[in-house]
PDB file of C-alpha atoms in Angstrom:
ATOM      1  CA  MET V  28      32.415 -21.775  25.455  1.00 46.00           C
ATOM      2  CA  PRO V  29      33.311 -19.393  22.581  1.00 51.00           C
ATOM      3  CA  SER V  30      30.404 -20.816  20.582  1.00 51.00           C
ATOM      4  CA  LYS V  31      28.011 -20.133  23.457  1.00 48.00           C
ATOM      5  CA  GLN V  32      29.404 -16.616  23.824  1.00 47.00           C
ATOM      6  CA  ARG V  33      28.763 -15.884  20.154  1.00 47.00           C
ATOM      7  CA  ARG V  34      25.220 -17.159  20.490  1.00 46.00           C
ATOM      8  CA  VAL V  35      24.541 -14.975  23.528  1.00 40.00           C
ATOM      9  CA  SER V  36      26.032 -11.946  21.764  1.00 49.00           C
ATOM     10  CA  GLY V  37      23.845 -12.598  18.732  1.00 55.00           C
ATOM     11  CA  ASP V  38      20.728 -12.825  20.909  1.00 65.00           C
ATOM     12  CA  VAL V  39      21.607  -9.546  22.610  1.00 59.00           C
ATOM     13  CA  ARG V  40      22.079  -7.889  19.227  1.00 85.00           C
ATOM     14  CA  LYS V  41      18.677  -9.138  18.063  1.00 91.00           C
ATOM     15  CA  ASP V  42      17.048  -7.781  21.206  1.00 92.00           C
ATOM     16  CA  GLU V  43      18.703  -4.393  20.683  1.00 94.00           C
ATOM     17  CA  VAL V  44      17.377  -4.140  17.133  1.00 95.00           C
ATOM     18  CA  ILE V  45      13.856  -5.147  18.169  1.00 96.00           C
ATOM     19  CA  ARG V  46      13.891  -2.564  20.979  1.00 96.00           C
ATOM     20  CA  ALA V  47      15.109   0.110  18.562  1.00 97.00           C
ATOM     21  CA  VAL V  48      12.358  -0.768  16.081  1.00 97.00           C
ATOM     22  CA  ARG V  49       9.704  -0.601  18.790  1.00 97.00           C
ATOM     23  CA  ALA V  50      11.039   2.763  19.974  1.00 98.00           C
ATOM     24  CA  ALA V  51      10.836   4.056  16.389  1.00 98.00           C
ATOM     25  CA  PHE V  52       7.209   2.919  16.197  1.00 98.00           C
ATOM     26  CA  GLU V  53       6.366   4.613  19.486  1.00 97.00           C
ATOM     27  CA  ARG V  54       7.767   7.922  18.195  1.00 97.00           C
ATOM     28  CA  GLU V  55       5.435   7.820  15.193  1.00 96.00           C
ATOM     29  CA  PRO V  56       2.018   9.265  16.204  1.00 95.00           C
ATOM     30  CA  ARG V  57       0.172   7.449  13.401  1.00 94.00           C
ATOM     31  CA  ILE V  58       1.185   4.052  14.818  1.00 97.00           C
ATOM     32  CA  ASN V  59      -0.783   2.890  17.881  1.00 97.00           C
ATOM     33  CA  LEU V  60       0.916  -0.147  19.375  1.00 97.00           C
ATOM     34  CA  HIS V  61      -1.548  -0.290  22.266  1.00 97.00           C
ATOM     35  CA  THR V  62      -4.637  -0.880  20.147  1.00 97.00           C
ATOM     36  CA  HIS V  63      -2.873  -2.476  17.161  1.00 98.00           C
ATOM     37  CA  PRO V  64       0.295  -4.262  18.314  1.00 97.00           C
ATOM     38  CA  ILE V  65       3.084  -5.110  15.892  1.00 98.00           C
ATOM     39  CA  THR V  66       5.407  -8.027  16.543  1.00 97.00           C
ATOM     40  CA  GLY V  67       8.849  -8.380  15.027  1.00 95.00           C
ATOM     41  CA  THR V  68      11.615 -10.950  14.740  1.00 96.00           C
ATOM     42  CA  PHE V  69      15.121 -10.218  13.535  1.00 96.00           C
ATOM     43  CA  ASP V  70      17.678 -12.544  12.013  1.00 94.00           C
ATOM     44  CA  SER V  71      20.763 -11.943   9.864  1.00 92.00           C
ATOM     45  CA  GLY V  72      19.806  -8.387   8.985  1.00 95.00           C
ATOM     46  CA  THR V  73      16.209  -9.221   8.043  1.00 97.00           C
ATOM     47  CA  LEU V  74      13.288  -7.966  10.114  1.00 97.00           C
ATOM     48  CA  THR V  75       9.922  -9.724   9.919  1.00 98.00           C
ATOM     49  CA  LEU V  76       6.941  -7.580  10.916  1.00 98.00           C
ATOM     50  CA  GLU V  77       3.528  -9.049  11.700  1.00 98.00           C
ATOM     51  CA  GLY V  78       0.246  -7.596  12.924  1.00 98.00           C
ATOM     52  CA  GLU V  79      -2.924  -5.822  11.892  1.00 97.00           C
ATOM     53  CA  VAL V  80      -2.521  -2.052  11.842  1.00 98.00           C
ATOM     54  CA  GLU V  81      -5.165   0.645  11.920  1.00 97.00           C
ATOM     55  CA  HIS V  82      -4.775   2.002   8.393  1.00 97.00           C
ATOM     56  CA  VAL V  83      -2.492   2.108   5.359  1.00 97.00           C
ATOM     57  CA  ALA V  84      -0.582   5.119   6.713  1.00 97.00           C
ATOM     58  CA  ALA V  85       0.393   3.124   9.810  1.00 98.00           C
ATOM     59  CA  LYS V  86       1.550   0.225   7.657  1.00 98.00           C
ATOM     60  CA  LYS V  87       3.700   2.346   5.352  1.00 97.00           C
ATOM     61  CA  LEU V  88       5.130   4.454   8.178  1.00 97.00           C
ATOM     62  CA  ALA V  89       6.003   1.328  10.158  1.00 98.00           C
ATOM     63  CA  MET V  90       7.948  -0.016   7.195  1.00 97.00           C
ATOM     64  CA  SER V  91       9.751   3.286   6.733  1.00 96.00           C
ATOM     65  CA  ALA V  92      10.634   3.592  10.422  1.00 97.00           C
ATOM     66  CA  ALA V  93      11.857   0.004  10.652  1.00 97.00           C
ATOM     67  CA  ILE V  94      14.172   0.098   7.633  1.00 97.00           C
ATOM     68  CA  ALA V  95      15.836   3.223   9.069  1.00 96.00           C
ATOM     69  CA  VAL V  96      16.966   1.332  12.195  1.00 96.00           C
ATOM     70  CA  PRO V  97      20.720   0.545  12.058  1.00 95.00           C
ATOM     71  CA  GLY V  98      21.315  -3.120  11.319  1.00 94.00           C
ATOM     72  CA  VAL V  99      18.029  -3.661   9.466  1.00 96.00           C
ATOM     73  CA  HIS V 100      18.882  -4.400   5.840  1.00 96.00           C
ATOM     74  CA  GLY V 101      15.630  -5.976   4.693  1.00 97.00           C
ATOM     75  CA  ILE V 102      12.025  -6.412   5.806  1.00 97.00           C
ATOM     76  CA  ILE V 103       9.578  -9.260   5.382  1.00 97.00           C
ATOM     77  CA  ASP V 104       6.230  -7.474   5.377  1.00 97.00           C
ATOM     78  CA  ARG V 105       3.385  -9.357   7.034  1.00 97.00           C
ATOM     79  CA  LEU V 106       1.543  -6.281   8.222  1.00 98.00           C
ATOM     80  CA  HIS V 107      -2.114  -6.089   7.241  1.00 98.00           C
ATOM     81  CA  VAL V 108      -4.632  -3.280   7.561  1.00 98.00           C
ATOM     82  CA  VAL V 109      -7.903  -3.539   9.467  1.00 97.00           C
ATOM     83  CA  PRO V 110     -10.471  -3.740   6.635  1.00 97.00           C
ATOM     84  CA  ALA V 111     -13.322  -1.267   6.417  1.00 95.00           C
ATOM     85  CA  GLU V 112     -15.604  -4.292   6.182  1.00 96.00           C
ATOM     86  CA  ARG V 113     -14.968  -7.953   6.907  1.00 95.00           C
ATOM     87  CA  MET V 114     -15.527  -9.841   3.657  1.00 97.00           C
ATOM     88  CA  GLY V 115     -14.823 -13.357   2.502  1.00 98.00           C
ATOM     89  CA  ASP V 116     -12.055 -13.891  -0.049  1.00 98.00           C
ATOM     90  CA  GLY V 117     -14.550 -14.702  -2.782  1.00 98.00           C
ATOM     91  CA  ALA V 118     -16.426 -11.450  -2.228  1.00 98.00           C
ATOM     92  CA  VAL V 119     -13.187  -9.456  -2.238  1.00 98.00           C
ATOM     93  CA  LEU V 120     -12.113 -11.188  -5.445  1.00 98.00           C
ATOM     94  CA  ASP V 121     -15.419 -10.362  -7.151  1.00 98.00           C
ATOM     95  CA  ALA V 122     -15.234  -6.739  -6.040  1.00 98.00           C
ATOM     96  CA  VAL V 123     -11.679  -6.333  -7.361  1.00 98.00           C
ATOM     97  CA  ARG V 124     -12.780  -7.901 -10.650  1.00 98.00           C
ATOM     98  CA  ASP V 125     -15.663  -5.462 -10.987  1.00 98.00           C
ATOM     99  CA  ALA V 126     -13.462  -2.460 -10.197  1.00 98.00           C
ATOM    100  CA  LEU V 127     -10.883  -3.481 -12.802  1.00 98.00           C
ATOM    101  CA  LEU V 128     -13.564  -4.081 -15.427  1.00 98.00           C
ATOM    102  CA  GLU V 129     -15.098  -0.659 -14.857  1.00 97.00           C
ATOM    103  CA  GLU V 130     -11.828   1.265 -15.116  1.00 97.00           C
ATOM    104  CA  GLU V 131     -11.488   2.890 -18.544  1.00 96.00           C
ATOM    105  CA  ALA V 132      -7.702   3.062 -18.329  1.00 96.00           C
ATOM    106  CA  LEU V 133      -7.565  -0.759 -18.047  1.00 97.00           C
ATOM    107  CA  ARG V 134     -10.136  -1.534 -20.760  1.00 97.00           C
ATOM    108  CA  ASP V 135      -7.608  -3.265 -23.050  1.00 97.00           C
ATOM    109  CA  CYS V 136      -6.099  -5.459 -20.312  1.00 98.00           C
ATOM    110  CA  GLY V 137      -6.994  -9.096 -19.977  1.00 98.00           C
ATOM    111  CA  ILE V 138      -8.255 -10.184 -16.557  1.00 98.00           C
ATOM    112  CA  THR V 139      -8.103 -13.642 -15.006  1.00 98.00           C
ATOM    113  CA  LEU V 140      -9.176 -14.647 -11.493  1.00 98.00           C
ATOM    114  CA  LEU V 141      -7.490 -17.396  -9.511  1.00 98.00           C
ATOM    115  CA  ARG V 142     -10.263 -18.775  -7.311  1.00 97.00           C
ATOM    116  CA  LYS V 143      -9.451 -21.738  -5.070  1.00 94.00           C
ATOM    117  CA  GLY V 144      -6.742 -22.861  -7.461  1.00 93.00           C
ATOM    118  CA  THR V 145      -8.919 -22.600 -10.569  1.00 97.00           C
ATOM    119  CA  ARG V 146      -8.419 -19.942 -13.234  1.00 98.00           C
ATOM    120  CA  GLU V 147     -11.440 -17.990 -14.422  1.00 98.00           C
ATOM    121  CA  SER V 148     -10.950 -15.939 -17.574  1.00 98.00           C
ATOM    122  CA  VAL V 149     -12.913 -12.701 -17.264  1.00 98.00           C
ATOM    123  CA  ARG V 150     -11.645 -10.764 -20.256  1.00 98.00           C
ATOM    124  CA  VAL V 151      -9.025 -11.496 -22.892  1.00 97.00           C
ATOM    125  CA  PRO V 152      -6.473  -8.784 -23.720  1.00 97.00           C
ATOM    126  CA  ARG V 153      -7.256  -6.661 -26.737  1.00 95.00           C
ATOM    127  CA  THR V 154      -3.813  -7.381 -28.195  1.00 94.00           C
ATOM    128  CA  PRO V 155      -0.826  -9.429 -26.953  1.00 87.00           C
ATOM    129  CA  ALA V 156       0.797  -6.162 -25.856  1.00 92.00           C
ATOM    130  CA  SER V 157      -2.229  -4.911 -23.936  1.00 95.00           C
ATOM    131  CA  GLY V 158      -1.317  -6.606 -20.684  1.00 96.00           C
ATOM    132  CA  HIS V 159      -2.962  -9.182 -18.487  1.00 97.00           C
ATOM    133  CA  ILE V 160      -3.899  -8.989 -14.802  1.00 98.00           C
ATOM    134  CA  LEU V 161      -4.068 -12.144 -12.685  1.00 98.00           C
ATOM    135  CA  VAL V 162      -5.975 -11.589  -9.427  1.00 98.00           C
ATOM    136  CA  SER V 163      -6.110 -13.797  -6.359  1.00 98.00           C
ATOM    137  CA  VAL V 164      -7.097 -13.220  -2.733  1.00 98.00           C
ATOM    138  CA  SER V 165      -5.923 -15.002   0.405  1.00 98.00           C
ATOM    139  CA  ASP V 166      -7.177 -14.029   3.857  1.00 97.00           C
ATOM    140  CA  GLY V 167      -8.153 -10.593   2.573  1.00 98.00           C
ATOM    141  CA  VAL V 168      -4.782  -9.956   0.919  1.00 98.00           C
ATOM    142  CA  VAL V 169      -5.126  -9.137  -2.790  1.00 98.00           C
ATOM    143  CA  LEU V 170      -2.337 -10.326  -5.098  1.00 98.00           C
ATOM    144  CA  LEU V 171      -2.034  -8.678  -8.508  1.00 98.00           C
ATOM    145  CA  ASP V 172       0.255 -10.602 -10.849  1.00 98.00           C
ATOM    146  CA  ASP V 173       1.300 -10.951 -14.514  1.00 98.00           C
ATOM    147  CA  HIS V 174       1.945  -7.718 -16.446  1.00 97.00           C
ATOM    148  CA  VAL V 175       0.570  -4.424 -17.754  1.00 97.00           C
ATOM    149  CA  SER V 176       1.812  -2.059 -20.432  1.00 95.00           C
ATOM    150  CA  SER V 177       2.425   1.036 -18.296  1.00 95.00           C
ATOM    151  CA  LEU V 178       3.443   1.968 -14.769  1.00 94.00           C
ATOM    152  CA  ALA V 179       0.295   4.092 -14.427  1.00 95.00           C
ATOM    153  CA  GLN V 180      -1.852   1.002 -15.108  1.00 97.00           C
ATOM    154  CA  LYS V 181      -0.001  -0.915 -12.414  1.00 97.00           C
ATOM    155  CA  GLN V 182      -0.446   1.914  -9.931  1.00 97.00           C
ATOM    156  CA  LEU V 183      -4.120   2.398 -10.735  1.00 97.00           C
ATOM    157  CA  ALA V 184      -4.942  -1.306 -10.466  1.00 98.00           C
ATOM    158  CA  GLY V 185      -3.335  -1.333  -7.026  1.00 98.00           C
ATOM    159  CA  VAL V 186      -5.450   1.596  -5.840  1.00 98.00           C
ATOM    160  CA  LEU V 187      -8.642  -0.042  -7.108  1.00 98.00           C
ATOM    161  CA  ALA V 188      -7.790  -3.192  -5.155  1.00 98.00           C
ATOM    162  CA  TRP V 189      -7.104  -1.167  -2.001  1.00 98.00           C
ATOM    163  CA  TRP V 190     -10.486   0.533  -2.340  1.00 98.00           C
ATOM    164  CA  VAL V 191     -12.363  -2.750  -1.928  1.00 98.00           C
ATOM    165  CA  PRO V 192     -13.703  -2.577   1.672  1.00 97.00           C
ATOM    166  CA  GLY V 193     -12.516  -6.078   2.560  1.00 98.00           C
ATOM    167  CA  SER V 194      -8.906  -5.628   1.400  1.00 98.00           C
ATOM    168  CA  ARG V 195      -6.372  -6.083   4.190  1.00 98.00           C
ATOM    169  CA  ASP V 196      -3.349  -5.581   1.939  1.00 98.00           C
ATOM    170  CA  VAL V 197      -2.446  -5.393  -1.737  1.00 98.00           C
ATOM    171  CA  VAL V 198       0.652  -7.106  -3.103  1.00 97.00           C
ATOM    172  CA  ASN V 199       1.232  -5.577  -6.507  1.00 97.00           C
ATOM    173  CA  GLY V 200       3.610  -7.961  -8.248  1.00 97.00           C
ATOM    174  CA  MET V 201       2.731  -7.024 -11.823  1.00 97.00           C
ATOM    175  CA  ALA V 202       5.586  -6.369 -14.205  1.00 96.00           C
ATOM    176  CA  VAL V 203       5.539  -3.451 -16.625  1.00 96.00           C
ATOM    177  CA  GLU V 204       6.311  -4.539 -20.190  1.00 94.00           C
ATOM    178  CA  PRO V 205       8.226  -3.065 -21.823  1.00 90.00           C
ATOM    179  CA  PRO V 206      10.139  -2.066 -18.665  1.00 88.00           C
ATOM    180  CA  VAL V 207      10.148   1.621 -17.761  1.00 83.00           C
ATOM    181  CA  ALA V 208      12.111   3.820 -15.424  1.00 78.00           C
ATOM    182  CA  ALA V 209      10.596   4.920 -12.130  1.00 77.00           C
ATOM    183  CA  THR V 210       7.724   7.348 -12.464  1.00 82.00           C
ATOM    184  CA  SER V 211       8.621  11.033 -12.624  1.00 91.00           C
ATOM    185  CA  ASP V 212       7.485  13.512  -9.977  1.00 94.00           C
ATOM    186  CA  ARG V 213       5.117  15.070 -12.488  1.00 94.00           C
ATOM    187  CA  ASP V 214       3.549  11.743 -13.459  1.00 94.00           C
ATOM    188  CA  LEU V 215       3.226  10.651  -9.835  1.00 96.00           C
ATOM    189  CA  ALA V 216       1.450  13.875  -8.874  1.00 96.00           C
ATOM    190  CA  LYS V 217      -0.803  13.551 -11.925  1.00 95.00           C
ATOM    191  CA  LEU V 218      -1.786   9.999 -10.986  1.00 96.00           C
ATOM    192  CA  VAL V 219      -2.495  10.874  -7.347  1.00 97.00           C
ATOM    193  CA  ARG V 220      -4.644  13.739  -8.592  1.00 97.00           C
ATOM    194  CA  TYR V 221      -6.514  11.330 -10.887  1.00 96.00           C
ATOM    195  CA  VAL V 222      -7.102   8.944  -7.980  1.00 97.00           C
ATOM    196  CA  LEU V 223      -8.470  11.722  -5.775  1.00 97.00           C
ATOM    197  CA  GLU V 224     -10.852  12.806  -8.525  1.00 95.00           C
ATOM    198  CA  LYS V 225     -12.085   9.215  -8.938  1.00 95.00           C
ATOM    199  CA  ASP V 226     -12.807   8.819  -5.223  1.00 95.00           C
ATOM    200  CA  ARG V 227     -16.520   9.557  -4.893  1.00 92.00           C
ATOM    201  CA  LEU V 228     -16.164  10.165  -1.164  1.00 93.00           C
ATOM    202  CA  ILE V 229     -13.838  13.143  -1.622  1.00 94.00           C
ATOM    203  CA  LYS V 230     -14.399  16.646  -2.958  1.00 91.00           C
ATOM    204  CA  ALA V 231     -11.089  17.009  -4.767  1.00 93.00           C
ATOM    205  CA  ASP V 232     -11.720  20.384  -6.417  1.00 92.00           C
ATOM    206  CA  ALA V 233      -9.710  22.341  -3.842  1.00 92.00           C
ATOM    207  CA  ILE V 234      -6.887  19.827  -3.394  1.00 97.00           C
ATOM    208  CA  ARG V 235      -3.475  20.483  -4.937  1.00 97.00           C
ATOM    209  CA  VAL V 236      -0.938  17.660  -5.282  1.00 98.00           C
ATOM    210  CA  GLU V 237       2.837  17.970  -5.367  1.00 98.00           C
ATOM    211  CA  ALA V 238       5.383  15.159  -5.669  1.00 97.00           C
ATOM    212  CA  ARG V 239       9.126  15.252  -5.139  1.00 97.00           C
ATOM    213  CA  HIS V 240      11.397  12.224  -4.853  1.00 95.00           C
ATOM    214  CA  ALA V 241       8.408   9.913  -4.156  1.00 94.00           C
ATOM    215  CA  VAL V 242       7.098  12.179  -1.377  1.00 97.00           C
ATOM    216  CA  VAL V 243       3.563  13.412  -2.089  1.00 98.00           C
ATOM    217  CA  THR V 244       2.295  16.605  -0.459  1.00 98.00           C
ATOM    218  CA  LEU V 245      -1.395  17.471  -0.339  1.00 98.00           C
ATOM    219  CA  HIS V 246      -2.427  21.136  -0.097  1.00 98.00           C
ATOM    220  CA  GLY V 247      -5.818  22.809   0.027  1.00 97.00           C
ATOM    221  CA  ASP V 248      -9.154  22.591   1.802  1.00 95.00           C
ATOM    222  CA  VAL V 249     -11.614  19.776   2.492  1.00 96.00           C
ATOM    223  CA  PRO V 250     -14.981  20.007   4.276  1.00 95.00           C
ATOM    224  CA  THR V 251     -14.426  17.267   6.905  1.00 96.00           C
ATOM    225  CA  GLU V 252     -11.685  15.525   8.853  1.00 96.00           C
ATOM    226  CA  ALA V 253     -12.828  12.223   7.345  1.00 96.00           C
ATOM    227  CA  GLN V 254     -12.156  13.531   3.821  1.00 96.00           C
ATOM    228  CA  ARG V 255      -8.779  14.864   4.935  1.00 97.00           C
ATOM    229  CA  GLU V 256      -7.828  11.394   6.114  1.00 97.00           C
ATOM    230  CA  MET V 257      -9.267   9.602   3.078  1.00 97.00           C
ATOM    231  CA  ALA V 258      -7.327  11.858   0.712  1.00 98.00           C
ATOM    232  CA  GLU V 259      -4.121  10.977   2.513  1.00 98.00           C
ATOM    233  CA  PHE V 260      -4.881   7.274   2.367  1.00 98.00           C
ATOM    234  CA  ASP V 261      -5.591   7.520  -1.371  1.00 98.00           C
ATOM    235  CA  ALA V 262      -2.108   8.939  -1.883  1.00 98.00           C
ATOM    236  CA  TRP V 263      -0.549   6.174   0.223  1.00 98.00           C
ATOM    237  CA  TYR V 264      -2.343   3.556  -1.893  1.00 98.00           C
ATOM    238  CA  VAL V 265      -0.412   4.586  -5.007  1.00 97.00           C
ATOM    239  CA  PHE V 266       2.487   2.253  -5.768  1.00 94.00           C
ATOM    240  CA  GLY V 267       5.749   4.211  -5.691  1.00 92.00           C
ATOM    241  CA  VAL V 268       4.748   6.731  -3.019  1.00 95.00           C
ATOM    242  CA  ASP V 269       7.234   6.588  -0.147  1.00 94.00           C
ATOM    243  CA  ARG V 270       5.683   9.233   2.083  1.00 96.00           C
ATOM    244  CA  VAL V 271       2.661  11.524   2.254  1.00 98.00           C
ATOM    245  CA  GLU V 272       2.691  14.992   3.786  1.00 97.00           C
ATOM    246  CA  ASN V 273      -0.909  15.911   4.564  1.00 98.00           C
ATOM    247  CA  ARG V 274      -1.247  19.708   4.678  1.00 98.00           C
ATOM    248  CA  LEU V 275      -4.960  19.768   3.946  1.00 98.00           C
ATOM    249  CA  ARG V 276      -7.077  22.060   6.084  1.00 97.00           C
ATOM    250  CA  VAL V 277     -10.610  21.298   7.230  1.00 96.00           C
ATOM    251  CA  ARG V 278     -12.885  24.174   6.280  1.00 91.00           C
ATOM    252  CA  PRO V 279     -16.610  23.279   6.312  1.00 83.00           C
TER     253      PRO V 279
END
């Protein structure tokens, strides 16, 4: 009987955590559980989240809201984003390859694709210290692996992968060698600014970027609501950004 009682108590505790997580999601206006449901399971302090959310902001905000729930000590992230365009894994892989090859800041990095278990060398690193990016795609999820020589290169490669229309998620597992400390507020703001300027769909001239403790704030004017949203998403795409405060105004 005591064993059964412990089991029942554990099940009740799991249900309480799941209810608290769902309530946290419902309080966040950027998360729409009715059109894009999120399922969760909880065991031994670890919450597993699954589902396809509307956009990257919903994914990141769901993670932030869930980890703040008492009792949740870790999250297994299986949330994916609805892609702008449904593409096969091979097409996504080719598009990520092309984006990496075209980026001047990554010109010295080696690039290898892992396609259906076979490695395809695209470019060898300029020097052994230049870094090497291994790219694979599974069900629209882009995995970036191996290593690069700076945190900015890691962050930029992740953004380029997110920009591919068929990407449902980007898992940026690349190491930075030699290891570096977390990016400074100044460097993070500078990189977000660089990303906004590279985005051909955004007029970034009137956008000002601030960063403090991994929270990025966007100020200024944009001509359309679509650009306001895209600018926010670009900031969310940057590895190391914990939250985005979008204070952009739409002024045609």
